[in-house]
């Protein structure tokens, strides 16, 4: 699906209220944001799709949820680069855009045509996981990880959260009841994958620092 189609689907409720969409479209180009967010070597929506295929079930909301997840990860990357000093933000515009994207994602979930109970659980899933990611990032920024256990806690929260969020979002909107043991197994697998990837990234950063 191209980004223009995704933009139209994500804007859902704005289709009949053009004035509302123009309200923020004057300053935020959603298509450009989507192009940037989806231009990554690894998309978390692909992990979500892979897991969906493995479980052999379909859901009409998975495409939009995958894009929302990629947008959330895009925000995390923007903030991480800013906090690590990897990039400078001109006049705070990128930082403001990142906050807008995050709020937009939460709003978009709220506007999904889902049963109220499922929607509330989905919002809870996203916000709780995002809080965990921010806690992990704060641990990393303040260098509180002095032991192996503390380090693993940090990477579990900082990186494992996003892989876990991919499966949790998908399973939350499943049309058929999901076995609790399967859900826990999926969340654990996803979290461990995130930990593994963060550890690889940290080792690469350490080796690069050594070269400098």
mmCIF file with all atom_site columns, C-alpha atoms in Angstrom:
data_model
loop_
_atom_site.group_PDB
_atom_site.id
_atom_site.type_symbol
_atom_site.label_atom_id
_atom_site.label_alt_id
_atom_site.label_comp_id
_atom_site.label_asym_id
_atom_site.label_entity_id
_atom_site.label_seq_id
_atom_site.pdbx_PDB_ins_code
_atom_site.Cartn_x
_atom_site.Cartn_y
_atom_site.Cartn_z
_atom_site.occupancy
_atom_site.B_iso_or_equiv
_atom_site.pdbx_formal_charge
_atom_site.auth_seq_id
_atom_site.auth_comp_id
_atom_site.auth_asym_id
_atom_site.auth_atom_id
_atom_site.pdbx_PDB_model_num
ATOM 1   C CA . UNK A 1 1   ? 0.000   0.000   0.000  1.00 0.00 ? 1   UNK A CA 1
ATOM 2   C CA . UNK A 1 2   ? 1.457   3.410   -0.976 1.00 0.00 ? 2   UNK A CA 1
ATOM 3   C CA . UNK A 1 3   ? 1.843   6.206   1.562  1.00 0.00 ? 3   UNK A CA 1
ATOM 4   C CA . UNK A 1 4   ? -0.951  8.268   0.024  1.00 0.00 ? 4   UNK A CA 1
ATOM 5   C CA . UNK A 1 5   ? -3.410  5.402   0.577  1.00 0.00 ? 5   UNK A CA 1
ATOM 6   C CA . UNK A 1 6   ? -2.102  4.966   4.112  1.00 0.00 ? 6   UNK A CA 1
ATOM 7   C CA . UNK A 1 7   ? -2.519  8.671   4.746  1.00 0.00 ? 7   UNK A CA 1
ATOM 8   C CA . UNK A 1 8   ? -6.151  8.517   3.653  1.00 0.00 ? 8   UNK A CA 1
ATOM 9   C CA . UNK A 1 9   ? -6.874  5.458   5.777  1.00 0.00 ? 9   UNK A CA 1
ATOM 10  C CA . UNK A 1 10  ? -5.139  6.848   8.859  1.00 0.00 ? 10  UNK A CA 1
ATOM 11  C CA . UNK A 1 11  ? -7.059  10.094  8.552  1.00 0.00 ? 11  UNK A CA 1
ATOM 12  C CA . UNK A 1 12  ? -10.301 8.079   8.623  1.00 0.00 ? 12  UNK A CA 1
ATOM 13  C CA . UNK A 1 13  ? -12.671 10.400  10.437 1.00 0.00 ? 13  UNK A CA 1
ATOM 14  C CA . UNK A 1 14  ? -11.297 13.474  8.657  1.00 0.00 ? 14  UNK A CA 1
ATOM 15  C CA . UNK A 1 15  ? -12.617 12.301  5.276  1.00 0.00 ? 15  UNK A CA 1
ATOM 16  C CA . UNK A 1 16  ? -15.967 13.972  5.909  1.00 0.00 ? 16  UNK A CA 1
ATOM 17  C CA . UNK A 1 17  ? -14.552 16.924  7.832  1.00 0.00 ? 17  UNK A CA 1
ATOM 18  C CA . UNK A 1 18  ? -11.989 18.388  5.478  1.00 0.00 ? 18  UNK A CA 1
ATOM 19  C CA . UNK A 1 19  ? -11.540 21.489  7.606  1.00 0.00 ? 19  UNK A CA 1
ATOM 20  C CA . UNK A 1 20  ? -10.281 19.400  10.522 1.00 0.00 ? 20  UNK A CA 1
ATOM 21  C CA . UNK A 1 21  ? -7.582  17.713  8.433  1.00 0.00 ? 21  UNK A CA 1
ATOM 22  C CA . UNK A 1 22  ? -6.466  21.013  6.941  1.00 0.00 ? 22  UNK A CA 1
ATOM 23  C CA . UNK A 1 23  ? -6.112  22.325  10.485 1.00 0.00 ? 23  UNK A CA 1
ATOM 24  C CA . UNK A 1 24  ? -2.851  20.410  10.985 1.00 0.00 ? 24  UNK A CA 1
ATOM 25  C CA . UNK A 1 25  ? -1.997  19.583  7.344  1.00 0.00 ? 25  UNK A CA 1
ATOM 26  C CA . UNK A 1 26  ? -0.965  23.211  6.879  1.00 0.00 ? 26  UNK A CA 1
ATOM 27  C CA . UNK A 1 27  ? 2.092   22.613  9.046  1.00 0.00 ? 27  UNK A CA 1
ATOM 28  C CA . UNK A 1 28  ? 2.506   18.818  9.236  1.00 0.00 ? 28  UNK A CA 1
ATOM 29  C CA . UNK A 1 29  ? 2.900   16.887  5.983  1.00 0.00 ? 29  UNK A CA 1
ATOM 30  C CA . UNK A 1 30  ? 1.645   13.435  6.962  1.00 0.00 ? 30  UNK A CA 1
ATOM 31  C CA . UNK A 1 31  ? 2.663   11.865  3.654  1.00 0.00 ? 31  UNK A CA 1
ATOM 32  C CA . UNK A 1 32  ? 6.231   13.113  4.092  1.00 0.00 ? 32  UNK A CA 1
ATOM 33  C CA . UNK A 1 33  ? 6.267   11.846  7.679  1.00 0.00 ? 33  UNK A CA 1
ATOM 34  C CA . UNK A 1 34  ? 5.058   8.421   6.510  1.00 0.00 ? 34  UNK A CA 1
ATOM 35  C CA . UNK A 1 35  ? 7.659   8.320   3.738  1.00 0.00 ? 35  UNK A CA 1
ATOM 36  C CA . UNK A 1 36  ? 10.404  8.939   6.291  1.00 0.00 ? 36  UNK A CA 1
ATOM 37  C CA . UNK A 1 37  ? 9.036   6.575   8.946  1.00 0.00 ? 37  UNK A CA 1
ATOM 38  C CA . UNK A 1 38  ? 8.603   3.715   6.478  1.00 0.00 ? 38  UNK A CA 1
ATOM 39  C CA . UNK A 1 39  ? 12.026  4.185   4.852  1.00 0.00 ? 39  UNK A CA 1
ATOM 40  C CA . UNK A 1 40  ? 13.897  1.975   7.317  1.00 0.00 ? 40  UNK A CA 1
ATOM 41  C CA . UNK A 1 41  ? 16.056  -1.125  7.006  1.00 0.00 ? 41  UNK A CA 1
ATOM 42  C CA . UNK A 1 42  ? 13.772  -2.865  9.491  1.00 0.00 ? 42  UNK A CA 1
ATOM 43  C CA . UNK A 1 43  ? 10.083  -2.129  9.957  1.00 0.00 ? 43  UNK A CA 1
ATOM 44  C CA . UNK A 1 44  ? 8.345   -3.304  13.097 1.00 0.00 ? 44  UNK A CA 1
ATOM 45  C CA . UNK A 1 45  ? 5.186   -3.692  11.043 1.00 0.00 ? 45  UNK A CA 1
ATOM 46  C CA . UNK A 1 46  ? 6.998   -6.472  9.143  1.00 0.00 ? 46  UNK A CA 1
ATOM 47  C CA . UNK A 1 47  ? 7.600   -8.275  12.433 1.00 0.00 ? 47  UNK A CA 1
ATOM 48  C CA . UNK A 1 48  ? 3.905   -7.867  13.195 1.00 0.00 ? 48  UNK A CA 1
ATOM 49  C CA . UNK A 1 49  ? 2.989   -9.257  9.768  1.00 0.00 ? 49  UNK A CA 1
ATOM 50  C CA . UNK A 1 50  ? 5.399   -12.185 10.147 1.00 0.00 ? 50  UNK A CA 1
ATOM 51  C CA . UNK A 1 51  ? 3.861   -13.091 13.462 1.00 0.00 ? 51  UNK A CA 1
ATOM 52  C CA . UNK A 1 52  ? 0.381   -12.788 12.008 1.00 0.00 ? 52  UNK A CA 1
ATOM 53  C CA . UNK A 1 53  ? 1.325   -15.134 9.179  1.00 0.00 ? 53  UNK A CA 1
ATOM 54  C CA . UNK A 1 54  ? 2.864   -17.598 11.632 1.00 0.00 ? 54  UNK A CA 1
ATOM 55  C CA . UNK A 1 55  ? -0.386  -17.698 13.610 1.00 0.00 ? 55  UNK A CA 1
ATOM 56  C CA . UNK A 1 56  ? -2.310  -17.978 10.340 1.00 0.00 ? 56  UNK A CA 1
ATOM 57  C CA . UNK A 1 57  ? -4.989  -15.417 11.063 1.00 0.00 ? 57  UNK A CA 1
ATOM 58  C CA . UNK A 1 58  ? -6.029  -12.218 9.345  1.00 0.00 ? 58  UNK A CA 1
ATOM 59  C CA . UNK A 1 59  ? -7.223  -8.927  10.765 1.00 0.00 ? 59  UNK A CA 1
ATOM 60  C CA . UNK A 1 60  ? -8.526  -5.959  8.839  1.00 0.00 ? 60  UNK A CA 1
ATOM 61  C CA . UNK A 1 61  ? -6.852  -3.508  11.221 1.00 0.00 ? 61  UNK A CA 1
ATOM 62  C CA . UNK A 1 62  ? -3.331  -4.969  11.124 1.00 0.00 ? 62  UNK A CA 1
ATOM 63  C CA . UNK A 1 63  ? -2.107  -2.774  8.243  1.00 0.00 ? 63  UNK A CA 1
ATOM 64  C CA . UNK A 1 64  ? -3.036  0.499   9.973  1.00 0.00 ? 64  UNK A CA 1
ATOM 65  C CA . UNK A 1 65  ? -1.770  -0.750  13.340 1.00 0.00 ? 65  UNK A CA 1
ATOM 66  C CA . UNK A 1 66  ? 1.541   -1.699  11.751 1.00 0.00 ? 66  UNK A CA 1
ATOM 67  C CA . UNK A 1 67  ? 1.953   1.803   10.344 1.00 0.00 ? 67  UNK A CA 1
ATOM 68  C CA . UNK A 1 68  ? 1.019   3.351   13.691 1.00 0.00 ? 68  UNK A CA 1
ATOM 69  C CA . UNK A 1 69  ? 3.696   1.193   15.320 1.00 0.00 ? 69  UNK A CA 1
ATOM 70  C CA . UNK A 1 70  ? 6.295   2.280   12.752 1.00 0.00 ? 70  UNK A CA 1
ATOM 71  C CA . UNK A 1 71  ? 5.376   5.905   13.431 1.00 0.00 ? 71  UNK A CA 1
ATOM 72  C CA . UNK A 1 72  ? 5.819   5.367   17.177 1.00 0.00 ? 72  UNK A CA 1
ATOM 73  C CA . UNK A 1 73  ? 9.251   3.810   16.580 1.00 0.00 ? 73  UNK A CA 1
ATOM 74  C CA . UNK A 1 74  ? 10.084  6.741   14.290 1.00 0.00 ? 74  UNK A CA 1
ATOM 75  C CA . UNK A 1 75  ? 9.338   9.110   17.169 1.00 0.00 ? 75  UNK A CA 1
ATOM 76  C CA . UNK A 1 76  ? 11.555  7.058   19.486 1.00 0.00 ? 76  UNK A CA 1
ATOM 77  C CA . UNK A 1 77  ? 14.393  7.270   16.951 1.00 0.00 ? 77  UNK A CA 1
ATOM 78  C CA . UNK A 1 78  ? 14.044  11.052  16.631 1.00 0.00 ? 78  UNK A CA 1
ATOM 79  C CA . UNK A 1 79  ? 14.137  11.497  20.408 1.00 0.00 ? 79  UNK A CA 1
ATOM 80  C CA . UNK A 1 80  ? 17.004  9.025   20.824 1.00 0.00 ? 80  UNK A CA 1
ATOM 81  C CA . UNK A 1 81  ? 19.144  10.815  18.217 1.00 0.00 ? 81  UNK A CA 1
ATOM 82  C CA . UNK A 1 82  ? 18.414  14.152  19.864 1.00 0.00 ? 82  UNK A CA 1
ATOM 83  C CA . UNK A 1 83  ? 19.159  12.894  23.376 1.00 0.00 ? 83  UNK A CA 1
ATOM 84  C CA . UNK A 1 84  ? 22.352  11.123  22.313 1.00 0.00 ? 84  UNK A CA 1
ATOM 85  C CA . UNK A 1 85  ? 23.540  14.216  20.503 1.00 0.00 ? 85  UNK A CA 1
ATOM 86  C CA . UNK A 1 86  ? 23.638  12.332  17.184 1.00 0.00 ? 86  UNK A CA 1
ATOM 87  C CA . UNK A 1 87  ? 21.533  15.030  15.535 1.00 0.00 ? 87  UNK A CA 1
ATOM 88  C CA . UNK A 1 88  ? 20.776  18.656  16.184 1.00 0.00 ? 88  UNK A CA 1
ATOM 89  C CA . UNK A 1 89  ? 17.185  19.818  15.971 1.00 0.00 ? 89  UNK A CA 1
ATOM 90  C CA . UNK A 1 90  ? 16.749  23.074  14.115 1.00 0.00 ? 90  UNK A CA 1
ATOM 91  C CA . UNK A 1 91  ? 14.644  25.416  16.196 1.00 0.00 ? 91  UNK A CA 1
ATOM 92  C CA . UNK A 1 92  ? 12.952  22.523  17.951 1.00 0.00 ? 92  UNK A CA 1
ATOM 93  C CA . UNK A 1 93  ? 10.802  21.820  14.876 1.00 0.00 ? 93  UNK A CA 1
ATOM 94  C CA . UNK A 1 94  ? 11.695  18.114  14.713 1.00 0.00 ? 94  UNK A CA 1
ATOM 95  C CA . UNK A 1 95  ? 11.084  17.723  18.421 1.00 0.00 ? 95  UNK A CA 1
ATOM 96  C CA . UNK A 1 96  ? 7.671   19.350  18.095 1.00 0.00 ? 96  UNK A CA 1
ATOM 97  C CA . UNK A 1 97  ? 6.881   17.129  15.104 1.00 0.00 ? 97  UNK A CA 1
ATOM 98  C CA . UNK A 1 98  ? 7.867   14.044  17.094 1.00 0.00 ? 98  UNK A CA 1
ATOM 99  C CA . UNK A 1 99  ? 5.491   14.957  19.916 1.00 0.00 ? 99  UNK A CA 1
ATOM 100 C CA . UNK A 1 100 ? 2.732   15.630  17.363 1.00 0.00 ? 100 UNK A CA 1
ATOM 101 C CA . UNK A 1 101 ? 3.260   12.228  15.725 1.00 0.00 ? 101 UNK A CA 1
ATOM 102 C CA . UNK A 1 102 ? 3.012   10.465  19.067 1.00 0.00 ? 102 UNK A CA 1
ATOM 103 C CA . UNK A 1 103 ? -0.217  12.255  19.982 1.00 0.00 ? 103 UNK A CA 1
ATOM 104 C CA . UNK A 1 104 ? -1.538  11.648  16.455 1.00 0.00 ? 104 UNK A CA 1
ATOM 105 C CA . UNK A 1 105 ? -0.907  7.913   16.837 1.00 0.00 ? 105 UNK A CA 1
ATOM 106 C CA . UNK A 1 106 ? -2.841  7.765   20.095 1.00 0.00 ? 106 UNK A CA 1
ATOM 107 C CA . UNK A 1 107 ? -5.646  9.798   18.539 1.00 0.00 ? 107 UNK A CA 1
ATOM 108 C CA . UNK A 1 108 ? -5.721  7.540   15.474 1.00 0.00 ? 108 UNK A CA 1
ATOM 109 C CA . UNK A 1 109 ? -6.112  4.453   17.656 1.00 0.00 ? 109 UNK A CA 1
ATOM 110 C CA . UNK A 1 110 ? -8.997  6.175   19.411 1.00 0.00 ? 110 UNK A CA 1
ATOM 111 C CA . UNK A 1 111 ? -10.688 6.729   16.039 1.00 0.00 ? 111 UNK A CA 1
ATOM 112 C CA . UNK A 1 112 ? -10.313 3.123   14.818 1.00 0.00 ? 112 UNK A CA 1
ATOM 113 C CA . UNK A 1 113 ? -13.676 1.372   14.156 1.00 0.00 ? 113 UNK A CA 1
ATOM 114 C CA . UNK A 1 114 ? -13.144 -1.144  16.939 1.00 0.00 ? 114 UNK A CA 1
ATOM 115 C CA . UNK A 1 115 ? -15.399 -2.342  19.768 1.00 0.00 ? 115 UNK A CA 1
ATOM 116 C CA . UNK A 1 116 ? -15.027 -0.018  22.752 1.00 0.00 ? 116 UNK A CA 1
ATOM 117 C CA . UNK A 1 117 ? -13.561 -2.722  25.000 1.00 0.00 ? 117 UNK A CA 1
ATOM 118 C CA . UNK A 1 118 ? -10.957 -3.691  22.387 1.00 0.00 ? 118 UNK A CA 1
ATOM 119 C CA . UNK A 1 119 ? -10.114 -0.043  21.708 1.00 0.00 ? 119 UNK A CA 1
ATOM 120 C CA . UNK A 1 120 ? -9.598  0.671   25.411 1.00 0.00 ? 120 UNK A CA 1
ATOM 121 C CA . UNK A 1 121 ? -7.342  -2.376  25.745 1.00 0.00 ? 121 UNK A CA 1
ATOM 122 C CA . UNK A 1 122 ? -5.379  -1.337  22.654 1.00 0.00 ? 122 UNK A CA 1
ATOM 123 C CA . UNK A 1 123 ? -4.852  2.186   24.022 1.00 0.00 ? 123 UNK A CA 1
ATOM 124 C CA . UNK A 1 124 ? -3.774  0.707   27.348 1.00 0.00 ? 124 UNK A CA 1
ATOM 125 C CA . UNK A 1 125 ? -1.360  -1.649  25.588 1.00 0.00 ? 125 UNK A CA 1
ATOM 126 C CA . UNK A 1 126 ? 0.254   1.155   23.604 1.00 0.00 ? 126 UNK A CA 1
ATOM 127 C CA . UNK A 1 127 ? 0.558   3.645   26.467 1.00 0.00 ? 127 UNK A CA 1
ATOM 128 C CA . UNK A 1 128 ? 1.894   1.088   28.963 1.00 0.00 ? 128 UNK A CA 1
ATOM 129 C CA . UNK A 1 129 ? 4.527   -0.146  26.538 1.00 0.00 ? 129 UNK A CA 1
ATOM 130 C CA . UNK A 1 130 ? 5.501   3.409   25.613 1.00 0.00 ? 130 UNK A CA 1
ATOM 131 C CA . UNK A 1 131 ? 5.909   4.263   29.294 1.00 0.00 ? 131 UNK A CA 1
ATOM 132 C CA . UNK A 1 132 ? 8.203   1.248   29.624 1.00 0.00 ? 132 UNK A CA 1
ATOM 133 C CA . UNK A 1 133 ? 10.250  2.433   26.636 1.00 0.00 ? 133 UNK A CA 1
ATOM 134 C CA . UNK A 1 134 ? 10.639  5.912   28.133 1.00 0.00 ? 134 UNK A CA 1
ATOM 135 C CA . UNK A 1 135 ? 11.707  4.409   31.478 1.00 0.00 ? 135 UNK A CA 1
ATOM 136 C CA . UNK A 1 136 ? 14.335  2.311   29.693 1.00 0.00 ? 136 UNK A CA 1
ATOM 137 C CA . UNK A 1 137 ? 15.581  5.331   27.770 1.00 0.00 ? 137 UNK A CA 1
ATOM 138 C CA . UNK A 1 138 ? 15.856  7.314   31.008 1.00 0.00 ? 138 UNK A CA 1
ATOM 139 C CA . UNK A 1 139 ? 17.908  4.524   32.580 1.00 0.00 ? 139 UNK A CA 1
ATOM 140 C CA . UNK A 1 140 ? 20.220  4.621   29.565 1.00 0.00 ? 140 UNK A CA 1
ATOM 141 C CA . UNK A 1 141 ? 20.560  8.420   29.586 1.00 0.00 ? 141 UNK A CA 1
ATOM 142 C CA . UNK A 1 142 ? 21.330  8.548   33.301 1.00 0.00 ? 142 UNK A CA 1
ATOM 143 C CA . UNK A 1 143 ? 23.783  5.614   33.117 1.00 0.00 ? 143 UNK A CA 1
ATOM 144 C CA . UNK A 1 144 ? 22.244  3.752   36.027 1.00 0.00 ? 144 UNK A CA 1
ATOM 145 C CA . UNK A 1 145 ? 23.087  0.325   34.569 1.00 0.00 ? 145 UNK A CA 1
ATOM 146 C CA . UNK A 1 146 ? 26.121  -0.717  36.614 1.00 0.00 ? 146 UNK A CA 1
ATOM 147 C CA . UNK A 1 147 ? 25.427  -4.457  36.728 1.00 0.00 ? 147 UNK A CA 1
ATOM 148 C CA . UNK A 1 148 ? 24.458  -7.058  34.139 1.00 0.00 ? 148 UNK A CA 1
ATOM 149 C CA . UNK A 1 149 ? 21.008  -7.310  35.676 1.00 0.00 ? 149 UNK A CA 1
ATOM 150 C CA . UNK A 1 150 ? 20.505  -3.549  35.508 1.00 0.00 ? 150 UNK A CA 1
ATOM 151 C CA . UNK A 1 151 ? 21.708  -3.463  31.900 1.00 0.00 ? 151 UNK A CA 1
ATOM 152 C CA . UNK A 1 152 ? 19.321  -6.240  30.872 1.00 0.00 ? 152 UNK A CA 1
ATOM 153 C CA . UNK A 1 153 ? 16.468  -4.416  32.579 1.00 0.00 ? 153 UNK A CA 1
ATOM 154 C CA . UNK A 1 154 ? 17.322  -1.275  30.629 1.00 0.00 ? 154 UNK A CA 1
ATOM 155 C CA . UNK A 1 155 ? 17.501  -2.945  27.203 1.00 0.00 ? 155 UNK A CA 1
ATOM 156 C CA . UNK A 1 156 ? 14.357  -4.946  27.921 1.00 0.00 ? 156 UNK A CA 1
ATOM 157 C CA . UNK A 1 157 ? 12.464  -1.729  28.571 1.00 0.00 ? 157 UNK A CA 1
ATOM 158 C CA . UNK A 1 158 ? 14.142  0.403   25.919 1.00 0.00 ? 158 UNK A CA 1
ATOM 159 C CA . UNK A 1 159 ? 14.221  -1.990  22.949 1.00 0.00 ? 159 UNK A CA 1
ATOM 160 C CA . UNK A 1 160 ? 12.336  -5.128  23.893 1.00 0.00 ? 160 UNK A CA 1
ATOM 161 C CA . UNK A 1 161 ? 9.231   -3.028  24.382 1.00 0.00 ? 161 UNK A CA 1
ATOM 162 C CA . UNK A 1 162 ? 8.804   -2.232  20.681 1.00 0.00 ? 162 UNK A CA 1
ATOM 163 C CA . UNK A 1 163 ? 8.998   -5.860  19.550 1.00 0.00 ? 163 UNK A CA 1
ATOM 164 C CA . UNK A 1 164 ? 6.618   -6.792  22.349 1.00 0.00 ? 164 UNK A CA 1
ATOM 165 C CA . UNK A 1 165 ? 4.289   -3.964  21.340 1.00 0.00 ? 165 UNK A CA 1
ATOM 166 C CA . UNK A 1 166 ? 4.077   -5.389  17.807 1.00 0.00 ? 166 UNK A CA 1
ATOM 167 C CA . UNK A 1 167 ? 2.691   -8.702  19.040 1.00 0.00 ? 167 UNK A CA 1
ATOM 168 C CA . UNK A 1 168 ? 0.598   -7.183  21.835 1.00 0.00 ? 168 UNK A CA 1
ATOM 169 C CA . UNK A 1 169 ? -1.175  -4.797  19.443 1.00 0.00 ? 169 UNK A CA 1
ATOM 170 C CA . UNK A 1 170 ? -1.874  -7.600  16.995 1.00 0.00 ? 170 UNK A CA 1
ATOM 171 C CA . UNK A 1 171 ? -3.176  -10.005 19.613 1.00 0.00 ? 171 UNK A CA 1
ATOM 172 C CA . UNK A 1 172 ? -5.309  -7.301  21.229 1.00 0.00 ? 172 UNK A CA 1
ATOM 173 C CA . UNK A 1 173 ? -7.389  -6.844  18.069 1.00 0.00 ? 173 UNK A CA 1
ATOM 174 C CA . UNK A 1 174 ? -7.576  -10.555 17.220 1.00 0.00 ? 174 UNK A CA 1
ATOM 175 C CA . UNK A 1 175 ? -11.148 -11.479 16.281 1.00 0.00 ? 175 UNK A CA 1
ATOM 176 C CA . UNK A 1 176 ? -10.774 -14.902 17.893 1.00 0.00 ? 176 UNK A CA 1
ATOM 177 C CA . UNK A 1 177 ? -9.870  -15.432 21.579 1.00 0.00 ? 177 UNK A CA 1
ATOM 178 C CA . UNK A 1 178 ? -6.117  -15.819 22.059 1.00 0.00 ? 178 UNK A CA 1
ATOM 179 C CA . UNK A 1 179 ? -4.758  -18.426 24.442 1.00 0.00 ? 179 UNK A CA 1
ATOM 180 C CA . UNK A 1 180 ? -3.083  -16.705 27.396 1.00 0.00 ? 180 UNK A CA 1
ATOM 181 C CA . UNK A 1 181 ? -0.071  -19.026 27.284 1.00 0.00 ? 181 UNK A CA 1
ATOM 182 C CA . UNK A 1 182 ? 0.408   -18.273 23.579 1.00 0.00 ? 182 UNK A CA 1
ATOM 183 C CA . UNK A 1 183 ? 0.186   -14.541 24.261 1.00 0.00 ? 183 UNK A CA 1
ATOM 184 C CA . UNK A 1 184 ? 2.805   -14.759 27.005 1.00 0.00 ? 184 UNK A CA 1
ATOM 185 C CA . UNK A 1 185 ? 5.067   -16.857 24.788 1.00 0.00 ? 185 UNK A CA 1
ATOM 186 C CA . UNK A 1 186 ? 4.737   -14.365 21.931 1.00 0.00 ? 186 UNK A CA 1
ATOM 187 C CA . UNK A 1 187 ? 5.481   -11.397 24.205 1.00 0.00 ? 187 UNK A CA 1
ATOM 188 C CA . UNK A 1 188 ? 8.538   -13.132 25.682 1.00 0.00 ? 188 UNK A CA 1
ATOM 189 C CA . UNK A 1 189 ? 9.882   -14.061 22.256 1.00 0.00 ? 189 UNK A CA 1
ATOM 190 C CA . UNK A 1 190 ? 9.406   -10.518 20.994 1.00 0.00 ? 190 UNK A CA 1
ATOM 191 C CA . UNK A 1 191 ? 11.001  -8.966  24.068 1.00 0.00 ? 191 UNK A CA 1
ATOM 192 C CA . UNK A 1 192 ? 14.052  -11.231 23.803 1.00 0.00 ? 192 UNK A CA 1
ATOM 193 C CA . UNK A 1 193 ? 14.422  -10.344 20.130 1.00 0.00 ? 193 UNK A CA 1
ATOM 194 C CA . UNK A 1 194 ? 14.469  -6.667  21.096 1.00 0.00 ? 194 UNK A CA 1
ATOM 195 C CA . UNK A 1 195 ? 17.074  -7.302  23.794 1.00 0.00 ? 195 UNK A CA 1
ATOM 196 C CA . UNK A 1 196 ? 19.253  -9.185  21.305 1.00 0.00 ? 196 UNK A CA 1
ATOM 197 C CA . UNK A 1 197 ? 19.086  -6.381  18.746 1.00 0.00 ? 197 UNK A CA 1
ATOM 198 C CA . UNK A 1 198 ? 19.865  -3.698  21.333 1.00 0.00 ? 198 UNK A CA 1
ATOM 199 C CA . UNK A 1 199 ? 22.859  -5.666  22.573 1.00 0.00 ? 199 UNK A CA 1
ATOM 200 C CA . UNK A 1 200 ? 24.175  -5.954  19.001 1.00 0.00 ? 200 UNK A CA 1
ATOM 201 C CA . UNK A 1 201 ? 23.713  -2.211  18.575 1.00 0.00 ? 201 UNK A CA 1
ATOM 202 C CA . UNK A 1 202 ? 25.519  -1.456  21.838 1.00 0.00 ? 202 UNK A CA 1
ATOM 203 C CA . UNK A 1 203 ? 28.442  -3.739  20.918 1.00 0.00 ? 203 UNK A CA 1
ATOM 204 C CA . UNK A 1 204 ? 28.680  -2.029  17.525 1.00 0.00 ? 204 UNK A CA 1
ATOM 205 C CA . UNK A 1 205 ? 28.698  1.404   19.210 1.00 0.00 ? 205 UNK A CA 1
ATOM 206 C CA . UNK A 1 206 ? 31.411  0.235   21.607 1.00 0.00 ? 206 UNK A CA 1
ATOM 207 C CA . UNK A 1 207 ? 33.600  -1.092  18.790 1.00 0.00 ? 207 UNK A CA 1
ATOM 208 C CA . UNK A 1 208 ? 33.082  2.091   16.763 1.00 0.00 ? 208 UNK A CA 1
ATOM 209 C CA . UNK A 1 209 ? 34.037  4.198   19.793 1.00 0.00 ? 209 UNK A CA 1
ATOM 210 C CA . UNK A 1 210 ? 37.177  2.112   20.158 1.00 0.00 ? 210 UNK A CA 1
ATOM 211 C CA . UNK A 1 211 ? 38.145  2.809   16.542 1.00 0.00 ? 211 UNK A CA 1
ATOM 212 C CA . UNK A 1 212 ? 37.766  6.549   17.144 1.00 0.00 ? 212 UNK A CA 1
#
